[in-house]
Every structure is written in C-alpha cells, then in structure tokens.
mmCIF file of C-alpha atoms in Angstrom:
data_model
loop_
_atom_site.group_PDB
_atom_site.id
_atom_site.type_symbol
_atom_site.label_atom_id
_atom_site.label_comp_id
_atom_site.label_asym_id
_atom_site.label_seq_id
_atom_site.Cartn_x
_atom_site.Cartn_y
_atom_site.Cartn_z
ATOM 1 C CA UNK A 1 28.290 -15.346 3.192
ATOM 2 C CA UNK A 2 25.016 -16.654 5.066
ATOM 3 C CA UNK A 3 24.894 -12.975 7.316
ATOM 4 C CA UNK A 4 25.334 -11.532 3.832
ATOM 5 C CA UNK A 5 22.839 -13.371 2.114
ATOM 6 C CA UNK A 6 19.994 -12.748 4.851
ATOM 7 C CA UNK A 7 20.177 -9.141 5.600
ATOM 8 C CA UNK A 8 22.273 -7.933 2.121
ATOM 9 C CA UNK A 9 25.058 -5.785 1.650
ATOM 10 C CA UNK A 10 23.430 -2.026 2.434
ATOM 11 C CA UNK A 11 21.329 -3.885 5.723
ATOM 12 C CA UNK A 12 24.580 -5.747 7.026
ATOM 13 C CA UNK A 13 26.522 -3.455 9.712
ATOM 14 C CA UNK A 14 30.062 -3.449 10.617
ATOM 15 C CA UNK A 15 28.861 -4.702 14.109
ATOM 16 C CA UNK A 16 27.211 -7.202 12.671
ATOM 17 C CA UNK A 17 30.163 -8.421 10.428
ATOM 18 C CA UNK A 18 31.994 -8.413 13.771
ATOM 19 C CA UNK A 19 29.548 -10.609 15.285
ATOM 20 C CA UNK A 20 29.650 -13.111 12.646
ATOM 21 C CA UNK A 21 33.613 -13.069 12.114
ATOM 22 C CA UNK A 22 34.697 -12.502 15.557
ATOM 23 C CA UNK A 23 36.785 -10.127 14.527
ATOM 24 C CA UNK A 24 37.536 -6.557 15.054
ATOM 25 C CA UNK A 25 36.999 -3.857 12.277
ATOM 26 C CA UNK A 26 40.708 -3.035 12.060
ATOM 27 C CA UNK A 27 40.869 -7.090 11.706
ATOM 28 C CA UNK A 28 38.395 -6.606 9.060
ATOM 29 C CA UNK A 29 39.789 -4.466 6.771
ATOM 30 C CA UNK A 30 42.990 -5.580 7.361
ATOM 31 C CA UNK A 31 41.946 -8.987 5.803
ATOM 32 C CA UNK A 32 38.939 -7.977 3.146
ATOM 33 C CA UNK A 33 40.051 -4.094 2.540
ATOM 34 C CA UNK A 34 36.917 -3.112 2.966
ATOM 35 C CA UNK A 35 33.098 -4.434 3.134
ATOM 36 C CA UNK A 36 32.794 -4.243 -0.468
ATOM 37 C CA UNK A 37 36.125 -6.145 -0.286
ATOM 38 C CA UNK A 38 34.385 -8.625 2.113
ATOM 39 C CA UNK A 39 31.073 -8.842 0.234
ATOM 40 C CA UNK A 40 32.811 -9.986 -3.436
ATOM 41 C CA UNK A 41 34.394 -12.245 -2.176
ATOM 42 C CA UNK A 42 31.399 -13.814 -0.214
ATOM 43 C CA UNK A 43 29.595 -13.312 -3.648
ATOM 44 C CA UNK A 44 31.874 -15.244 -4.867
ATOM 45 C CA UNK A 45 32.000 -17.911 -2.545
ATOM 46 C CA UNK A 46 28.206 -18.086 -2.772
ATOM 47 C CA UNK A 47 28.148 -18.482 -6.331
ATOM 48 C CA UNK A 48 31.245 -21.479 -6.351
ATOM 49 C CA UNK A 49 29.441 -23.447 -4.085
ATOM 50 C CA UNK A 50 25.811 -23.429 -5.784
ATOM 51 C CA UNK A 51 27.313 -23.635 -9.104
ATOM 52 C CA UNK A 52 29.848 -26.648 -7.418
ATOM 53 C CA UNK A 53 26.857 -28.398 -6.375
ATOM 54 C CA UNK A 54 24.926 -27.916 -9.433
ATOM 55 C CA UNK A 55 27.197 -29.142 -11.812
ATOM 56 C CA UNK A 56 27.401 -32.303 -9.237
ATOM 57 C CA UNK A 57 23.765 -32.666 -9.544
ATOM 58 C CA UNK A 58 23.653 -32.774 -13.178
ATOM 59 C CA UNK A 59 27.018 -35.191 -13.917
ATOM 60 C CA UNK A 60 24.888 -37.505 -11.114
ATOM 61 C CA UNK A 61 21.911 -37.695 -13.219
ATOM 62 C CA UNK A 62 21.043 -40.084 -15.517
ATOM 63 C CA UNK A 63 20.259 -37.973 -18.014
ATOM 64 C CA UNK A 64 20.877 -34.621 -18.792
ATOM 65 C CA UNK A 65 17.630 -33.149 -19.261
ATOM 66 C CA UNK A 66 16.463 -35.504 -16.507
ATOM 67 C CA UNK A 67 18.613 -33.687 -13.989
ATOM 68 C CA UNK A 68 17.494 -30.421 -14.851
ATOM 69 C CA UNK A 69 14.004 -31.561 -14.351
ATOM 70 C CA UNK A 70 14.707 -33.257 -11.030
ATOM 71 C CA UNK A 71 16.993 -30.009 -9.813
ATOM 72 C CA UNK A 72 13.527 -28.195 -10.169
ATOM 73 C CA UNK A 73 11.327 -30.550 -8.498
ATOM 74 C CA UNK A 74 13.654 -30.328 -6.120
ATOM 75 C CA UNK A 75 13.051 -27.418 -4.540
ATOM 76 C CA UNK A 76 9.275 -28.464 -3.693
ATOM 77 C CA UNK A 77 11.354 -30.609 -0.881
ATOM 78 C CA UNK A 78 13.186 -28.450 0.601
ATOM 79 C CA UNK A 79 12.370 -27.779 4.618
ATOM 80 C CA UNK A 80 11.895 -24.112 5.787
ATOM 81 C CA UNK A 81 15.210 -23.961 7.499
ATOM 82 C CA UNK A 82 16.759 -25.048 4.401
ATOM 83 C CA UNK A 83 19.555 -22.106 3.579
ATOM 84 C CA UNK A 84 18.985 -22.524 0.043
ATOM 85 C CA UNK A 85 14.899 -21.559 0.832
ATOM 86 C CA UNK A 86 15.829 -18.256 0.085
ATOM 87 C CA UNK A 87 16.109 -15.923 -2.606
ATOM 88 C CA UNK A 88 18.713 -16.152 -4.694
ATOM 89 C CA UNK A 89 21.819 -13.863 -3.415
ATOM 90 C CA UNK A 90 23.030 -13.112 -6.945
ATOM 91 C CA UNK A 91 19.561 -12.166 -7.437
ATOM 92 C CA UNK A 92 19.181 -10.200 -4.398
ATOM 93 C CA UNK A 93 22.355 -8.455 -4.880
ATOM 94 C CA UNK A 94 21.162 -7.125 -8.144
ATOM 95 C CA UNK A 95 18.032 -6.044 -7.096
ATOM 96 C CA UNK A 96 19.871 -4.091 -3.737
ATOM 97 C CA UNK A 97 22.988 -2.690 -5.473
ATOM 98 C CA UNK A 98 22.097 -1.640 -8.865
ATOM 99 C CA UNK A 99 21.648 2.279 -8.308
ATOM 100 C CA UNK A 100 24.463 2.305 -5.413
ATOM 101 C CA UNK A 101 27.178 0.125 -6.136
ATOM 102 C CA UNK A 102 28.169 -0.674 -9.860
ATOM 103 C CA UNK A 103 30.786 -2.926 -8.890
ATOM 104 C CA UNK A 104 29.108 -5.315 -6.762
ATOM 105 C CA UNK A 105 25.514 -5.539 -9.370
ATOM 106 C CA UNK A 106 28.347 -6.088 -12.262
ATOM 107 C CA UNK A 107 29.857 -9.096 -9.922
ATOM 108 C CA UNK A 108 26.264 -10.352 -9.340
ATOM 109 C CA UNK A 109 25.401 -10.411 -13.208
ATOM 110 C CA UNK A 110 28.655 -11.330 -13.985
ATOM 111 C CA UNK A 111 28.016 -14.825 -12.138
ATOM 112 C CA UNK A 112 24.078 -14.915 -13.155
ATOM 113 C CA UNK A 113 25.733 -14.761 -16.691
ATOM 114 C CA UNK A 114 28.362 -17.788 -16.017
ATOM 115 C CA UNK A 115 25.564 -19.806 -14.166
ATOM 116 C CA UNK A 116 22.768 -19.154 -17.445
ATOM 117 C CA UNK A 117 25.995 -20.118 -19.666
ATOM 118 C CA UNK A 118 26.764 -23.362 -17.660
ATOM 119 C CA UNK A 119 22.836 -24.365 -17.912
ATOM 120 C CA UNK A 120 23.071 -23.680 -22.075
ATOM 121 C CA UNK A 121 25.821 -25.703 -22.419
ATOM 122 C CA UNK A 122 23.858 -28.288 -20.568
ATOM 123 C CA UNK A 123 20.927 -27.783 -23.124
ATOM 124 C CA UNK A 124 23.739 -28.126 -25.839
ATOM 125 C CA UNK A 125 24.356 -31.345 -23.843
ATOM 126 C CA UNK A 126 20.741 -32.617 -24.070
ATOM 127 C CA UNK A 127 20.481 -31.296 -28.074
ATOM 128 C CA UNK A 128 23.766 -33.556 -28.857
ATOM 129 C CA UNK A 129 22.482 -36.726 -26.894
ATOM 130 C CA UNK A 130 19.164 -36.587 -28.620
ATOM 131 C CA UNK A 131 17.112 -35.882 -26.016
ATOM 132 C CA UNK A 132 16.059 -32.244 -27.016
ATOM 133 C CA UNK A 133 15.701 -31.234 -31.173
ATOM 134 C CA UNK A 134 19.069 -30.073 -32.152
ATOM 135 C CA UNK A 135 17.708 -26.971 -33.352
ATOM 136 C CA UNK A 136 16.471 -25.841 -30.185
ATOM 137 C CA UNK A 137 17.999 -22.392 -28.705
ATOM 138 C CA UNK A 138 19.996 -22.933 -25.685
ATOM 139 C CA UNK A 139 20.274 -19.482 -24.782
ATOM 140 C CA UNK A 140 16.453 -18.911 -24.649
ATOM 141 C CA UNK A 141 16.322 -22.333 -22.747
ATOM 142 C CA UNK A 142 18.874 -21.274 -20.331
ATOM 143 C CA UNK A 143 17.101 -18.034 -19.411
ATOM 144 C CA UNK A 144 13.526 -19.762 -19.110
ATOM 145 C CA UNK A 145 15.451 -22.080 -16.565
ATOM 146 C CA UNK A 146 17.222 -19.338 -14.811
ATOM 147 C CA UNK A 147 14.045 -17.540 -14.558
ATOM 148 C CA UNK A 148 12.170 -20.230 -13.275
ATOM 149 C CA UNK A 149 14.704 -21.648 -10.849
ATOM 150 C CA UNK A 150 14.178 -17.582 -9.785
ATOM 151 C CA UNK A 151 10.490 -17.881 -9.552
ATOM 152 C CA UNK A 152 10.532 -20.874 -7.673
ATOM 153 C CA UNK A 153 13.358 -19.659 -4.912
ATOM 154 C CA UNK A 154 11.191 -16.576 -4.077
ATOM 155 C CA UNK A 155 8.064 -18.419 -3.581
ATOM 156 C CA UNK A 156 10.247 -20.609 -1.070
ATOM 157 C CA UNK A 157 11.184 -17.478 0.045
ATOM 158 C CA UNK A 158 7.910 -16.393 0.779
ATOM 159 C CA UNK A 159 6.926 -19.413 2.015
ATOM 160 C CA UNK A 160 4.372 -20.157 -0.142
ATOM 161 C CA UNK A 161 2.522 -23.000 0.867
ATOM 162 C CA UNK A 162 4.029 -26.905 0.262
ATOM 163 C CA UNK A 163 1.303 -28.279 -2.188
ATOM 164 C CA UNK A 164 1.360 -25.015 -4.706
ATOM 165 C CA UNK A 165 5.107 -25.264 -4.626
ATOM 166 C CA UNK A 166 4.865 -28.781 -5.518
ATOM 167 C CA UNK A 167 2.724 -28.230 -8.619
ATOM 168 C CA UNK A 168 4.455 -25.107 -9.670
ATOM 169 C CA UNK A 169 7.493 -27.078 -9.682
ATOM 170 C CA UNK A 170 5.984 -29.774 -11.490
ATOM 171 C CA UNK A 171 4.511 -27.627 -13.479
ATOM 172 C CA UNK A 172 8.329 -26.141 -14.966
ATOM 173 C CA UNK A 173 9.832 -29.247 -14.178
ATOM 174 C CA UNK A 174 6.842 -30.380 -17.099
ATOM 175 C CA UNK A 175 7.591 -27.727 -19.318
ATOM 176 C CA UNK A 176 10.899 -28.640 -20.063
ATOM 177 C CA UNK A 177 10.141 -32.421 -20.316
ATOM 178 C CA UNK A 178 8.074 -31.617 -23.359
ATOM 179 C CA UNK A 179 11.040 -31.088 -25.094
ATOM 180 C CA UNK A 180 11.901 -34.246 -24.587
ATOM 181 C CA UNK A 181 12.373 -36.186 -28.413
ATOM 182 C CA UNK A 182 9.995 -39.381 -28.376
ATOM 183 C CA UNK A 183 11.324 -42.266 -29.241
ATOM 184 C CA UNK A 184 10.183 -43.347 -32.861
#
C-alpha cells in the first residue's frame, strides 16, 4: 500500500513490487492476479484503515462537530515523515488512472463516495444533536469537508510551511464551527 501510495500505480514497477513484497513475479500474480489485482486491493486496504481510524476519531470526540473540527486542525501537527503527510491516495489514484484504467478511478471514487457519505451522516449526526440547524445540507457539508481535508493534505504534501498550515487549518477548522447553534 505505502510503495503504492508514493510512486502510484503507472510509476510502480514489477521490480519494485518485488522489492517491497519479497516476492517473485510468478509469486505475485499467483497471489494478486495481476498488478491491477494487487493495486485494488491495496486501495482498499488504504481506504479501511483511514476510514477505520476516522470513524475512531469522531466516536472519541466529545462532540460531533467538535471532532470534525479537531480532525482538521489536526493535520497542522503532523511531522514531515508522517505517512499520512501526503496526498490523498484515493485522490491520487483518480487524478493518475482516469484516462487509462476505468476500473481502478471507479474503485478510487467509489471509496471517495463512501468516505463523503460517512462524513454526511456525521453532519446528520451534528443536525440531530442540535449542534448544527437541522435544515442544513449534509451533502454540500460533506463535500466542503472532503474538499478541504483535500486541500489541506496537498499543502502537507507540498510541504508548505508549519505556521500557514496552521492558520489554513484553523481557518476550515473555523468555518465549520460557525455552524455551530448558540446556545439561547
């Protein structure tokens, strides 16, 4: 998953698949089928674990719309050698497959899809609690955060320097705090 991640699917050799697996390409195919076979299903790891360790996040949190908040503020912290620094894979995978491999840029969305669903049903979450107006679109809430978690992973990515990170965070992690209903 991590050699896939770094270099992509189109960048990532057979040699270098053997390097990572210790295995030979007969091994290889006997076990995945093929790369593509080998790249889904790293794809789908990939997307288990961050949407595993998400959903952790969020049932930790105090409060719903608090944890969302906090997950993006949390990237401002992470180190450089940090794994999940980098650009989204999903993301990546769109961006490097969509003219050459169908399949694997349907997989991608396909999981970009259940990821933005899992963050509206959060918003649904925050609506029902009273923390957000009820009549607030989920959907459209779950793509600005989607889009923003985005934003932020490629300036990581980039390595954009600490202090901008810090207030661009803020500055989302703000924008969805103003939502929050006031006590009377």
């Amino acid at each position: 998953m991590t050699l896939f991640w770094e270099k992509g699917y189109h960048a990532t050799s057979l040699k270098d698949l053997e390097a990572a697996l210790k295995m030979k390409p007969g091994s290889i195919y006997a076990a995945f089928s093929s790369k593509e076979g080998l790249f889904l299903q790293a794809l789908k790891r990939y997307y288990e674990t961050f949407r595993d360790q998400f959903q952790a996040e969020m049932a930790a949190a105090p409060t719903t719309l608090g944890g969302i908040t906090e997950h993006l503020r949390s990237y401002a912290r992470m180190s450089e050698d940090d794994r999940n620094a980098q650009a989204c894979m999903l993301f990546k995978t769109v961006v490097d497959t969509r003219a050459t491999d169908p399949e694997i840029a349907s997989a991608a969305r396909d999981y970009l899809t259940a990821m933005r669903e899992g963050m509206a049903a959060l918003f649904r979450k925050a609506a029902a609690d009273g923390e957000i107006p009820a009549d607030i679109d989920p959907d459209r809430l779950a793509r600005l955060l989607q889009a923003n978690i985005t934003a932020i992973r490629f300036e990581l990515h980039q390595g954009t320097d600490p202090a901008a990170l810090t207030r661009l965070a803020e500055d989302m992690a703000q924008e969805f705090e103003r939502l929050r209903l006031r006590p009377n």
